[in-house]
Amino acid sequence: MNILHISNVDLGQENAAKIHVLEIAGGLARRGHRVRIVVPALGRLTAAGLGSLTDDAPVAVIYLPVAGGPHLAAEFNAALLAYLPWAAATLRPHVYYVRDFHNCLAPALLSRALRTPLVLELNGIRAAEAAAAGARLSGASVRAQRFLYRSAAALVTVTEPIRGHVVDTFGVAPERVRTVTNGVNTHEFRPLDRDRIKRELGLGGTPVVGFIGHFEVWQGIDDLLRLVPRVLAARPDARFVLVGAGPRERAYRELSRALGIDAAVRFVGPAPVEESPRWINAFDVAVALKRPLASGYSPLKLYAYMACGRPVVASRVPGFEEVEAHAAGILVTPGDADAAAAAILALLADPLAGDAMGRAGRALAVERHSWHHVVTVTDHILRQAGTP
């Protein structure tokens, strides 16, 4: 099939959204589909990122001109309105696969006009995300969502709470909505020699507690920083490594200074996707102290931790149940710094137990959360929607 994978993701940024787009597009191309990624021209793939798409099967990337800023959605919609009729006439796509772009009315409108099926992937609940930011969706925005969701031939949600929201709030037929979790590249993310990786990254032989991801409020990084003094009181040799960037980075650096833990905390900055497995393998304990979200979680971070065979200390929130069910780590109540610190200290004190949890997590990631599995299910959904 000819597939247009439409997303408002900035391919110049290193984050989970970019990983998801590239893994899905590359996986579909390796299955014989002709895939074109259509994104706003905010940033471009590096040579390494582009190479990961073209080594096995070619994937074209089409950058549509936008200025960016607060009017990005409107600009991208306008660019799509100009591009998609041309694409329909020349590329003849069999399906539009649109990722998490709640205001993507252009593909919905042209899907109807050009009779090209639309498959929509949702990674969150927009009303809940707005509320978390202290905002509220307008009536027009809610009506636009209803039109969008009902225009789709099929919807893919990454968690069950998102699926329930689409069905219950917007009246979408349940059989048209399928939950497909996020995934991890289990070939790239795999266990490596931790001692060697630590030396190469300049971490020495000290125990390392690590986080990798986007610096947003729901990641619970402030909770992690506040428990550092508790861990250092028992293990003054421990070091905390935070890999990533985001809108809260400055605030977290200031909090680290205010808590007097700068000497024990290292802010690495964003790491290219190809470097992420090395950083995760340097962690003696991998941390994901997520805040509760109405959408639940399908966390790439967690799957990456497990694929690298690292024991996890994480929040007890929807989407993380497998950690306990498969003995891959320890779950704690969100915001409970004492419990999180105790869990970290227990794993630092018993490396053999941590290694056993890591092996259990690796087995779970390979069996249930590989991108191969995710693409297989996605491929089936797209074929059903857009079979020529």
Tab-separated table of N, CA and C in Angstrom, residues 256-353:
chain	number	residue	atom	x	y	z
A	256	SER	N	17.625	21.419	42.038
A	256	SER	CA	18.809	20.669	42.445
A	256	SER	C	19.758	21.546	43.255
A	257	ARG	N	19.945	22.777	42.801
A	257	ARG	CA	20.819	23.695	43.545
A	257	ARG	C	20.219	24.050	44.902
A	258	ALA	N	18.895	24.283	44.922
A	258	ALA	CA	18.233	24.645	46.176
A	258	ALA	C	18.312	23.527	47.211
A	259	LEU	N	18.279	22.284	46.736
A	259	LEU	CA	18.359	21.135	47.645
A	259	LEU	C	19.787	20.814	48.057
A	260	GLY	N	20.756	21.474	47.444
A	260	GLY	CA	22.156	21.245	47.786
A	260	GLY	C	22.685	19.896	47.329
A	261	ILE	N	22.147	19.389	46.195
A	261	ILE	CA	22.541	18.053	45.737
A	261	ILE	C	23.274	18.108	44.401
A	262	ASP	N	23.727	19.293	43.994
A	262	ASP	CA	24.373	19.447	42.694
A	262	ASP	C	25.526	18.477	42.484
A	263	ALA	N	26.286	18.217	43.537
A	263	ALA	CA	27.461	17.355	43.389
A	263	ALA	C	27.078	15.919	43.063
A	264	ALA	N	25.859	15.521	43.386
A	264	ALA	CA	25.438	14.137	43.181
A	264	ALA	C	24.534	13.964	41.978
A	265	VAL	N	24.140	15.074	41.322
A	265	VAL	CA	23.191	15.019	40.216
A	265	VAL	C	23.864	15.528	38.946
A	266	ARG	N	23.749	14.758	37.885
A	266	ARG	CA	24.329	15.146	36.601
A	266	ARG	C	23.228	15.281	35.561
A	267	PHE	N	23.061	16.488	35.021
A	267	PHE	CA	22.144	16.722	33.916
A	267	PHE	C	22.929	16.545	32.623
A	268	VAL	N	22.633	15.500	31.901
A	268	VAL	CA	23.414	15.139	30.715
A	268	VAL	C	22.987	15.934	29.493
A	269	GLY	N	21.712	16.320	29.436
A	269	GLY	CA	21.168	16.915	28.223
A	269	GLY	C	20.567	15.833	27.346
A	270	PRO	N	19.978	16.205	26.216
A	270	PRO	CA	19.350	15.211	25.335
A	270	PRO	C	20.383	14.310	24.691
A	271	ALA	N	20.048	13.039	24.572
A	271	ALA	CA	20.932	12.062	23.933
A	271	ALA	C	20.296	11.593	22.640
A	272	PRO	N	21.070	11.482	21.554
A	272	PRO	CA	20.525	10.889	20.332
A	272	PRO	C	19.972	9.504	20.612
A	273	VAL	N	18.980	9.099	19.837
A	273	VAL	CA	18.335	7.802	20.060
A	273	VAL	C	19.369	6.678	20.092
A	274	GLU	N	20.350	6.756	19.205
A	274	GLU	CA	21.334	5.681	19.125
A	274	GLU	C	22.244	5.624	20.357
A	275	GLU	N	22.296	6.718	21.141
A	275	GLU	CA	23.113	6.731	22.351
A	275	GLU	C	22.313	6.335	23.594
A	276	SER	N	20.991	6.363	23.506
A	276	SER	CA	20.155	6.102	24.681
A	276	SER	C	20.414	4.746	25.332
A	277	PRO	N	20.583	3.641	24.556
A	277	PRO	CA	20.826	2.358	25.211
A	277	PRO	C	22.089	2.347	26.078
A	278	ARG	N	23.113	3.097	25.685
A	278	ARG	CA	24.337	3.131	26.482
A	278	ARG	C	24.088	3.804	27.818
A	279	TRP	N	23.360	4.906	27.812
A	279	TRP	CA	23.069	5.581	29.072
A	279	TRP	C	22.218	4.699	29.988
A	280	ILE	N	21.189	4.067	29.412
A	280	ILE	CA	20.328	3.218	30.250
A	280	ILE	C	21.128	2.068	30.842
A	281	ASN	N	22.032	1.497	30.070
A	281	ASN	CA	22.837	0.390	30.580
A	281	ASN	C	23.805	0.814	31.678
A	282	ALA	N	24.041	2.121	31.810
A	282	ALA	CA	24.887	2.602	32.905
A	282	ALA	C	24.133	2.712	34.224
A	283	PHE	N	22.788	2.609	34.161
A	283	PHE	CA	21.982	2.760	35.373
A	283	PHE	C	22.001	1.464	36.187
A	284	ASP	N	22.267	1.577	37.471
A	284	ASP	CA	22.053	0.432	38.370
A	284	ASP	C	20.569	0.314	38.698
A	285	VAL	N	19.899	1.444	38.777
A	285	VAL	CA	18.452	1.490	38.985
A	285	VAL	C	17.882	2.526	38.029
A	286	ALA	N	16.851	2.153	37.270
A	286	ALA	CA	16.183	3.070	36.335
A	286	ALA	C	14.877	3.544	36.958
A	287	VAL	N	14.624	4.847	36.878
A	287	VAL	CA	13.519	5.444	37.610
A	287	VAL	C	12.503	6.070	36.658
A	288	ALA	N	11.203	5.880	36.978
A	288	ALA	CA	10.103	6.503	36.228
A	288	ALA	C	8.990	6.830	37.218
A	289	LEU	N	9.140	7.938	37.937
A	289	LEU	CA	8.186	8.313	38.980
A	289	LEU	C	7.075	9.181	38.400
A	290	LYS	N	6.304	8.593	37.508
A	290	LYS	CA	5.258	9.321	36.787
A	290	LYS	C	4.158	9.820	37.731
A	291	ARG	N	3.577	10.972	37.362
A	291	ARG	CA	2.377	11.472	38.023
A	291	ARG	C	1.156	10.834	37.361
A	292	PRO	N	0.071	10.634	38.092
A	292	PRO	CA	-1.133	10.054	37.476
A	292	PRO	C	-1.675	10.931	36.357
A	293	LEU	N	-2.110	10.303	35.258
A	293	LEU	CA	-2.764	10.984	34.146
A	293	LEU	C	-4.032	10.227	33.793
A	294	ALA	N	-5.065	10.968	33.410
A	294	ALA	CA	-6.333	10.330	33.043
A	294	ALA	C	-6.163	9.364	31.878
A	295	SER	N	-5.194	9.641	31.003
A	295	SER	CA	-4.982	8.797	29.827
A	295	SER	C	-4.251	7.508	30.155
A	296	GLY	N	-3.683	7.394	31.367
A	296	GLY	CA	-2.815	6.259	31.643
A	296	GLY	C	-1.514	6.402	30.859
A	297	TYR	N	-0.700	5.374	30.897
A	297	TYR	CA	0.597	5.439	30.234
A	297	TYR	C	0.849	4.197	29.382
A	298	SER	N	1.552	4.420	28.281
A	298	SER	CA	2.140	3.346	27.490
A	298	SER	C	3.586	3.771	27.255
A	299	PRO	N	4.424	3.629	28.266
A	299	PRO	CA	5.674	4.375	28.357
A	299	PRO	C	6.840	3.760	27.587
A	300	LEU	N	7.300	4.456	26.541
A	300	LEU	CA	8.499	4.023	25.835
A	300	LEU	C	9.676	3.915	26.796
A	301	LYS	N	9.732	4.836	27.748
A	301	LYS	CA	10.822	4.829	28.715
A	301	LYS	C	10.885	3.511	29.480
A	302	LEU	N	9.739	3.071	29.979
A	302	LEU	CA	9.691	1.826	30.740
A	302	LEU	C	10.126	0.646	29.874
A	303	TYR	N	9.620	0.571	28.637
A	303	TYR	CA	9.972	-0.535	27.765
A	303	TYR	C	11.465	-0.515	27.426
A	304	ALA	N	12.029	0.690	27.280
A	304	ALA	CA	13.465	0.800	27.011
A	304	ALA	C	14.277	0.338	28.219
A	305	TYR	N	13.869	0.744	29.411
A	305	TYR	CA	14.545	0.275	30.623
A	305	TYR	C	14.549	-1.255	30.676
A	306	MET	N	13.369	-1.834	30.475
A	306	MET	CA	13.259	-3.290	30.587
A	306	MET	C	14.041	-3.994	29.484
A	307	ALA	N	13.997	-3.458	28.260
A	307	ALA	CA	14.718	-4.094	27.161
A	307	ALA	C	16.218	-4.118	27.425
A	308	CYS	N	16.715	-3.116	28.158
A	308	CYS	CA	18.140	-3.071	28.510
A	308	CYS	C	18.452	-3.892	29.759
A	309	GLY	N	17.432	-4.518	30.323
A	309	GLY	CA	17.667	-5.390	31.471
A	309	GLY	C	17.957	-4.666	32.766
A	310	ARG	N	17.391	-3.473	32.932
A	310	ARG	CA	17.616	-2.713	34.152
A	310	ARG	C	16.419	-2.819	35.084
A	311	PRO	N	16.644	-2.973	36.396
A	311	PRO	CA	15.533	-2.988	37.347
A	311	PRO	C	14.920	-1.598	37.448
A	312	VAL	N	13.616	-1.566	37.679
A	312	VAL	CA	12.866	-0.313	37.608
A	312	VAL	C	12.249	0.026	38.963
A	313	VAL	N	12.325	1.312	39.324
A	313	VAL	CA	11.512	1.857	40.408
A	313	VAL	C	10.579	2.866	39.759
A	314	ALA	N	9.274	2.621	39.854
A	314	ALA	CA	8.310	3.426	39.106
A	314	ALA	C	7.053	3.656	39.924
A	315	SER	N	6.234	4.577	39.458
A	315	SER	CA	4.974	4.887	40.124
A	315	SER	C	3.934	3.808	39.842
A	316	ARG	N	3.057	3.621	40.809
A	316	ARG	CA	1.938	2.697	40.624
A	316	ARG	C	0.796	3.467	39.945
A	317	VAL	N	0.883	3.545	38.623
A	317	VAL	CA	-0.118	4.245	37.813
A	317	VAL	C	-0.539	3.324	36.673
A	318	PRO	N	-1.722	3.562	36.078
A	318	PRO	CA	-2.165	2.704	34.970
A	318	PRO	C	-1.142	2.662	33.838
A	319	GLY	N	-0.816	1.444	33.424
A	319	GLY	CA	0.183	1.241	32.380
A	319	GLY	C	1.479	0.657	32.903
A	320	PHE	N	1.673	0.713	34.233
A	320	PHE	CA	2.906	0.198	34.833
A	320	PHE	C	2.680	-1.107	35.602
A	321	GLU	N	1.465	-1.635	35.535
A	321	GLU	CA	1.143	-2.821	36.333
A	321	GLU	C	2.075	-3.996	36.044
A	322	GLU	N	2.555	-4.079	34.799
A	322	GLU	CA	3.399	-5.216	34.408
A	322	GLU	C	4.689	-5.287	35.207
A	323	VAL	N	5.156	-4.158	35.695
A	323	VAL	CA	6.409	-4.147	36.459
A	323	VAL	C	6.305	-5.069	37.659
A	324	GLU	N	5.204	-4.940	38.393
A	324	GLU	CA	4.995	-5.816	39.554
A	324	GLU	C	4.573	-7.212	39.129
A	325	ALA	N	3.672	-7.275	38.149
A	325	ALA	CA	3.128	-8.578	37.751
A	325	ALA	C	4.217	-9.519	37.255
A	326	HIS	N	5.264	-8.977	36.659
A	326	HIS	CA	6.334	-9.803	36.112
A	326	HIS	C	7.651	-9.645	36.878
A	327	ALA	N	7.570	-9.071	38.083
A	327	ALA	CA	8.740	-8.947	38.961
A	327	ALA	C	9.913	-8.275	38.255
A	328	ALA	N	9.597	-7.184	37.501
A	328	ALA	CA	10.639	-6.459	36.775
A	328	ALA	C	11.129	-5.239	37.540
A	329	GLY	N	10.577	-4.988	38.723
A	329	GLY	CA	10.984	-3.828	39.500
A	329	GLY	C	10.059	-3.621	40.675
A	330	ILE	N	10.055	-2.400	41.204
A	330	ILE	CA	9.268	-2.061	42.390
A	330	ILE	C	8.399	-0.854	42.063
A	331	LEU	N	7.108	-0.943	42.365
A	331	LEU	CA	6.197	0.182	42.185
A	331	LEU	C	5.929	0.848	43.529
A	332	VAL	N	5.791	2.182	43.499
A	332	VAL	CA	5.529	2.951	44.711
A	332	VAL	C	4.389	3.927	44.446
A	333	THR	N	3.752	4.381	45.499
A	333	THR	CA	2.674	5.354	45.378
A	333	THR	C	3.235	6.669	44.852
A	334	PRO	N	2.593	7.270	43.842
A	334	PRO	CA	3.095	8.543	43.318
A	334	PRO	C	3.243	9.591	44.419
A	335	GLY	N	4.381	10.264	44.434
A	335	GLY	CA	4.632	11.308	45.416
A	335	GLY	C	5.165	10.822	46.752
A	336	ASP	N	5.282	9.518	46.949
A	336	ASP	CA	5.790	8.975	48.219
A	336	ASP	C	7.307	8.875	48.143
A	337	ALA	N	7.991	9.939	48.551
A	337	ALA	CA	9.454	9.992	48.446
A	337	ALA	C	10.124	8.957	49.329
A	338	ASP	N	9.564	8.710	50.504
A	338	ASP	CA	10.167	7.722	51.410
A	338	ASP	C	10.146	6.332	50.783
A	339	ALA	N	9.001	5.954	50.195
A	339	ALA	CA	8.899	4.627	49.583
A	339	ALA	C	9.815	4.508	48.381
A	340	ALA	N	9.893	5.565	47.567
A	340	ALA	CA	10.757	5.518	46.391
A	340	ALA	C	12.221	5.432	46.793
A	341	ALA	N	12.617	6.208	47.790
A	341	ALA	CA	14.005	6.156	48.263
A	341	ALA	C	14.336	4.780	48.829
A	342	ALA	N	13.396	4.204	49.587
A	342	ALA	CA	13.621	2.873	50.155
A	342	ALA	C	13.768	1.823	49.060
A	343	ALA	N	12.967	1.929	48.007
A	343	ALA	CA	13.051	0.974	46.895
A	343	ALA	C	14.402	1.091	46.184
A	344	ILE	N	14.843	2.322	45.944
A	344	ILE	CA	16.147	2.523	45.300
A	344	ILE	C	17.265	1.957	46.162
A	345	LEU	N	17.226	2.241	47.447
A	345	LEU	CA	18.267	1.748	48.346
A	345	LEU	C	18.275	0.223	48.419
A	346	ALA	N	17.098	-0.380	48.407
A	346	ALA	CA	17.023	-1.843	48.461
A	346	ALA	C	17.690	-2.460	47.233
A	347	LEU	N	17.476	-1.881	46.054
A	347	LEU	CA	18.082	-2.422	44.839
A	347	LEU	C	19.587	-2.155	44.791
A	348	LEU	N	20.020	-1.003	45.296
A	348	LEU	CA	21.463	-0.731	45.347
A	348	LEU	C	22.168	-1.679	46.316
A	349	ALA	N	21.447	-2.082	47.370
A	349	ALA	CA	22.040	-2.976	48.364
A	349	ALA	C	22.060	-4.428	47.914
A	350	ASP	N	21.244	-4.786	46.930
A	350	ASP	CA	21.137	-6.178	46.485
A	350	ASP	C	21.200	-6.238	44.953
A	351	PRO	N	22.400	-6.090	44.386
A	351	PRO	CA	22.524	-6.090	42.922
A	351	PRO	C	22.022	-7.372	42.266
A	352	LEU	N	22.139	-8.508	42.965
A	352	LEU	CA	21.664	-9.765	42.378
A	352	LEU	C	20.153	-9.743	42.182
A	353	ALA	N	19.431	-9.178	43.147
A	353	ALA	CA	17.978	-9.048	43.001
A	353	ALA	C	17.653	-8.108	41.847
